[in-house]
PDB file of C-alpha atoms in Angstrom:
ATOM      1  CA  UNK A  10      -8.514  -3.033 -13.708  1.00  0.00           C
ATOM      2  CA  UNK A  11     -12.290  -2.825 -13.911  1.00  0.00           C
ATOM      3  CA  UNK A  12     -14.522  -0.159 -12.434  1.00  0.00           C
ATOM      4  CA  UNK A  13     -17.081  -2.314 -10.630  1.00  0.00           C
ATOM      5  CA  UNK A  14     -19.501  -1.363  -7.908  1.00  0.00           C
ATOM      6  CA  UNK A  15     -21.085  -3.919  -5.644  1.00  0.00           C
ATOM      7  CA  UNK A  16     -24.091  -3.174  -3.457  1.00  0.00           C
ATOM      8  CA  UNK A  17     -23.419  -3.364   0.258  1.00  0.00           C
ATOM      9  CA  UNK A  18     -25.662  -2.789   3.252  1.00  0.00           C
ATOM     10  CA  UNK A  19     -23.971  -0.371   5.660  1.00  0.00           C
ATOM     11  CA  UNK A  20     -25.195   0.911   9.014  1.00  0.00           C
ATOM     12  CA  UNK A  21     -26.292   4.165   7.404  1.00  0.00           C
ATOM     13  CA  UNK A  22     -28.491   2.297   4.929  1.00  0.00           C
ATOM     14  CA  UNK A  23     -28.129   0.960   1.439  1.00  0.00           C
ATOM     15  CA  UNK A  24     -24.912   2.220  -0.163  1.00  0.00           C
ATOM     16  CA  UNK A  25     -22.455   1.247  -2.865  1.00  0.00           C
ATOM     17  CA  UNK A  26     -19.140  -0.373  -1.995  1.00  0.00           C
ATOM     18  CA  UNK A  27     -16.268   0.877  -4.120  1.00  0.00           C
ATOM     19  CA  UNK A  28     -14.086  -1.981  -5.353  1.00  0.00           C
ATOM     20  CA  UNK A  29     -10.320  -1.575  -5.003  1.00  0.00           C
ATOM     21  CA  UNK A  30      -7.439  -3.940  -5.762  1.00  0.00           C
ATOM     22  CA  UNK A  31      -4.648  -3.945  -3.162  1.00  0.00           C
ATOM     23  CA  UNK A  32      -1.259  -5.550  -3.813  1.00  0.00           C
ATOM     24  CA  UNK A  33       0.906  -6.282  -0.788  1.00  0.00           C
ATOM     25  CA  UNK A  34       3.782  -8.390   0.424  1.00  0.00           C
ATOM     26  CA  UNK A  35       2.755 -11.377   2.586  1.00  0.00           C
ATOM     27  CA  UNK A  36       4.939 -10.179   5.484  1.00  0.00           C
ATOM     28  CA  UNK A  37       3.528  -6.665   5.855  1.00  0.00           C
ATOM     29  CA  UNK A  38       1.337  -5.999   8.895  1.00  0.00           C
ATOM     30  CA  UNK A  39       0.538  -2.344   8.230  1.00  0.00           C
ATOM     31  CA  UNK A  40      -0.842  -3.240   4.803  1.00  0.00           C
ATOM     32  CA  UNK A  41      -3.513  -5.352   6.476  1.00  0.00           C
ATOM     33  CA  UNK A  42      -4.327  -2.449   8.828  1.00  0.00           C
ATOM     34  CA  UNK A  43      -4.717  -0.124   5.800  1.00  0.00           C
ATOM     35  CA  UNK A  44      -7.067  -2.673   4.194  1.00  0.00           C
ATOM     36  CA  UNK A  45      -9.158  -2.654   7.397  1.00  0.00           C
ATOM     37  CA  UNK A  46      -9.277   1.168   7.136  1.00  0.00           C
ATOM     38  CA  UNK A  47     -10.556   0.894   3.553  1.00  0.00           C
ATOM     39  CA  UNK A  48     -13.199  -1.676   4.498  1.00  0.00           C
ATOM     40  CA  UNK A  49     -14.360   0.471   7.430  1.00  0.00           C
ATOM     41  CA  UNK A  50     -14.887   3.273   4.897  1.00  0.00           C
ATOM     42  CA  UNK A  51     -17.044   1.257   2.517  1.00  0.00           C
ATOM     43  CA  UNK A  52     -14.520  -0.287   0.137  1.00  0.00           C
ATOM     44  CA  UNK A  53     -14.725  -3.846  -1.094  1.00  0.00           C
ATOM     45  CA  UNK A  54     -11.061  -4.891  -1.134  1.00  0.00           C
ATOM     46  CA  UNK A  55      -9.587  -7.465  -3.481  1.00  0.00           C
ATOM     47  CA  UNK A  56      -6.464  -8.402  -1.503  1.00  0.00           C
ATOM     48  CA  UNK A  57      -3.628  -9.649  -3.733  1.00  0.00           C
ATOM     49  CA  UNK A  58      -0.757 -11.071  -1.676  1.00  0.00           C
ATOM     50  CA  UNK A  59       2.323 -11.218  -3.888  1.00  0.00           C
ATOM     51  CA  UNK A  60       6.091 -11.059  -3.779  1.00  0.00           C
ATOM     52  CA  UNK A  61       5.979  -9.026  -7.029  1.00  0.00           C
ATOM     53  CA  UNK A  62       4.859  -5.677  -5.594  1.00  0.00           C
ATOM     54  CA  UNK A  63       8.079  -3.916  -6.674  1.00  0.00           C
ATOM     55  CA  UNK A  64       7.626  -4.925 -10.309  1.00  0.00           C
ATOM     56  CA  UNK A  65       3.990  -3.750 -10.198  1.00  0.00           C
ATOM     57  CA  UNK A  66       5.125  -0.330  -8.927  1.00  0.00           C
ATOM     58  CA  UNK A  67       7.553  -0.116 -11.830  1.00  0.00           C
ATOM     59  CA  UNK A  68       4.879  -1.220 -14.319  1.00  0.00           C
ATOM     60  CA  UNK A  69       2.515   1.487 -13.010  1.00  0.00           C
ATOM     61  CA  UNK A  70       5.254   4.117 -13.298  1.00  0.00           C
ATOM     62  CA  UNK A  71       5.457   4.928  -9.582  1.00  0.00           C
ATOM     63  CA  UNK A  72       8.721   6.764  -9.023  1.00  0.00           C
ATOM     64  CA  UNK A  73      10.970   5.448  -6.242  1.00  0.00           C
ATOM     65  CA  UNK A  74      10.591   8.756  -4.358  1.00  0.00           C
ATOM     66  CA  UNK A  75       6.829   8.162  -4.010  1.00  0.00           C
ATOM     67  CA  UNK A  76       6.897   4.497  -3.029  1.00  0.00           C
ATOM     68  CA  UNK A  77       5.606   2.893   0.139  1.00  0.00           C
ATOM     69  CA  UNK A  78       4.878  -0.682   1.185  1.00  0.00           C
ATOM     70  CA  UNK A  79       1.670  -1.454  -0.735  1.00  0.00           C
ATOM     71  CA  UNK A  80       0.027  -0.419  -3.985  1.00  0.00           C
ATOM     72  CA  UNK A  81      -3.629  -0.346  -4.953  1.00  0.00           C
ATOM     73  CA  UNK A  82      -5.564   0.397  -8.118  1.00  0.00           C
ATOM     74  CA  UNK A  83      -8.912   2.203  -7.992  1.00  0.00           C
ATOM     75  CA  UNK A  84     -10.804   3.400 -11.076  1.00  0.00           C
ATOM     76  CA  UNK A  85      -7.625   2.950 -13.120  1.00  0.00           C
ATOM     77  CA  UNK A  86      -5.626   5.183 -10.750  1.00  0.00           C
ATOM     78  CA  UNK A  87      -2.719   3.887  -8.660  1.00  0.00           C
ATOM     79  CA  UNK A  88      -2.929   4.435  -4.910  1.00  0.00           C
ATOM     80  CA  UNK A  89       0.512   4.158  -3.338  1.00  0.00           C
ATOM     81  CA  UNK A  90       0.967   3.778   0.395  1.00  0.00           C
ATOM     82  CA  UNK A  91      -1.192   4.952   3.267  1.00  0.00           C
ATOM     83  CA  UNK A  92      -3.577   7.234   1.357  1.00  0.00           C
ATOM     84  CA  UNK A  93      -6.712   7.935   3.443  1.00  0.00           C
ATOM     85  CA  UNK A  94      -9.959   6.463   2.128  1.00  0.00           C
ATOM     86  CA  UNK A  95     -11.502   9.957   2.163  1.00  0.00           C
ATOM     87  CA  UNK A  96      -8.989  11.087  -0.490  1.00  0.00           C
ATOM     88  CA  UNK A  97      -9.502   7.974  -2.620  1.00  0.00           C
ATOM     89  CA  UNK A  98     -13.261   8.494  -2.584  1.00  0.00           C
ATOM     90  CA  UNK A  99     -12.848  11.960  -4.144  1.00  0.00           C
ATOM     91  CA  UNK A 100     -11.459  10.453  -7.353  1.00  0.00           C
ATOM     92  CA  UNK A 101     -13.693  10.233 -10.378  1.00  0.00           C
ATOM     93  CA  UNK A 102     -13.242   8.533 -13.714  1.00  0.00           C
ATOM     94  CA  UNK A 103     -12.791  11.813 -15.586  1.00  0.00           C
ATOM     95  CA  UNK A 104      -9.751  12.674 -13.498  1.00  0.00           C
ATOM     96  CA  UNK A 105      -6.478  13.551 -15.185  1.00  0.00           C
ATOM     97  CA  UNK A 106      -4.635  11.686 -12.426  1.00  0.00           C
ATOM     98  CA  UNK A 107      -2.424   8.675 -12.871  1.00  0.00           C
ATOM     99  CA  UNK A 108      -2.128   8.202  -9.123  1.00  0.00           C
ATOM    100  CA  UNK A 109      -2.128   9.315  -5.492  1.00  0.00           C
ATOM    101  CA  UNK A 110       0.768   8.566  -3.166  1.00  0.00           C
ATOM    102  CA  UNK A 111       1.798   8.897   0.455  1.00  0.00           C
ATOM    103  CA  UNK A 112       5.557   8.315   0.302  1.00  0.00           C
ATOM    104  CA  UNK A 113       7.116   6.302   3.104  1.00  0.00           C
ATOM    105  CA  UNK A 114       5.098   5.258   6.104  1.00  0.00           C
ATOM    106  CA  UNK A 115       4.108   8.343   8.149  1.00  0.00           C
ATOM    107  CA  UNK A 116       3.060   7.596  11.714  1.00  0.00           C
ATOM    108  CA  UNK A 117      -0.636   8.286  12.242  1.00  0.00           C
ATOM    109  CA  UNK A 118      -1.622   7.726   8.625  1.00  0.00           C
ATOM    110  CA  UNK A 119      -4.269   5.019   8.048  1.00  0.00           C
ATOM    111  CA  UNK A 120      -2.699   1.676   8.927  1.00  0.00           C
ATOM    112  CA  UNK A 121       0.232   3.330  10.702  1.00  0.00           C
ATOM    113  CA  UNK A 122      -1.528   4.329  13.907  1.00  0.00           C
ATOM    114  CA  UNK A 123       0.758   4.232  16.944  1.00  0.00           C
ATOM    115  CA  UNK A 124      -0.999   5.613  19.988  1.00  0.00           C
ATOM    116  CA  UNK A 125      -1.629   9.358  19.929  1.00  0.00           C
ATOM    117  CA  UNK A 126       1.328  10.225  17.697  1.00  0.00           C
ATOM    118  CA  UNK A 127       0.376  11.707  14.325  1.00  0.00           C
ATOM    119  CA  UNK A 128       3.018  13.039  11.967  1.00  0.00           C
ATOM    120  CA  UNK A 129       1.969  15.579   9.361  1.00  0.00           C
ATOM    121  CA  UNK A 130       2.033  14.178   5.826  1.00  0.00           C
ATOM    122  CA  UNK A 131       0.949  15.006   2.306  1.00  0.00           C
ATOM    123  CA  UNK A 132      -0.885  13.024  -0.334  1.00  0.00           C
ATOM    124  CA  UNK A 133       0.829  13.632  -3.669  1.00  0.00           C
ATOM    125  CA  UNK A 134      -1.145  13.578  -6.922  1.00  0.00           C
ATOM    126  CA  UNK A 135       0.606  12.423 -10.091  1.00  0.00           C
ATOM    127  CA  UNK A 136      -1.012  13.598 -13.321  1.00  0.00           C
ATOM    128  CA  UNK A 137      -1.039  11.543 -16.503  1.00  0.00           C
ATOM    129  CA  UNK A 138       1.762  13.738 -17.885  1.00  0.00           C
ATOM    130  CA  UNK A 139       3.909  12.973 -14.812  1.00  0.00           C
ATOM    131  CA  UNK A 140       3.565  16.311 -13.026  1.00  0.00           C
ATOM    132  CA  UNK A 141       3.189  16.162  -9.256  1.00  0.00           C
ATOM    133  CA  UNK A 142       1.284  18.380  -6.831  1.00  0.00           C
ATOM    134  CA  UNK A 143       0.022  18.233  -3.261  1.00  0.00           C
ATOM    135  CA  UNK A 144      -3.464  16.715  -3.328  1.00  0.00           C
ATOM    136  CA  UNK A 145      -4.171  17.003   0.404  1.00  0.00           C
ATOM    137  CA  UNK A 146      -2.437  17.502   3.747  1.00  0.00           C
ATOM    138  CA  UNK A 147      -3.110  15.572   6.931  1.00  0.00           C
TER     139      UNK A 147
END
């Protein structure tokens, strides 16, 4: 996937929109809510609706224990599940990461808002050698 930046005028002034590719099942409602979260945080989303999301996860090497409902690719890094935009924006191209993941669908994570309830959850970083560590906690 390409690392492209497209200029976008935001309320705070002229800024760059980070391009991200999101792959989701056509029947998933929370995926659309997560896309809205990304757009509200300055991302330009390429929304790919497909019934082949599971095969993409396998192709990207996302272990079943880390999987969620949608997968994205940003700067060559997989983004699995309801990862907050603030964490995605910390990634740079020199990173040793293969991906970030929020396993499952924690209530209160971006796209999974349900009233005032917010479950604690972790964003897991997967390095290029397959090691995992906690990237952030929310």
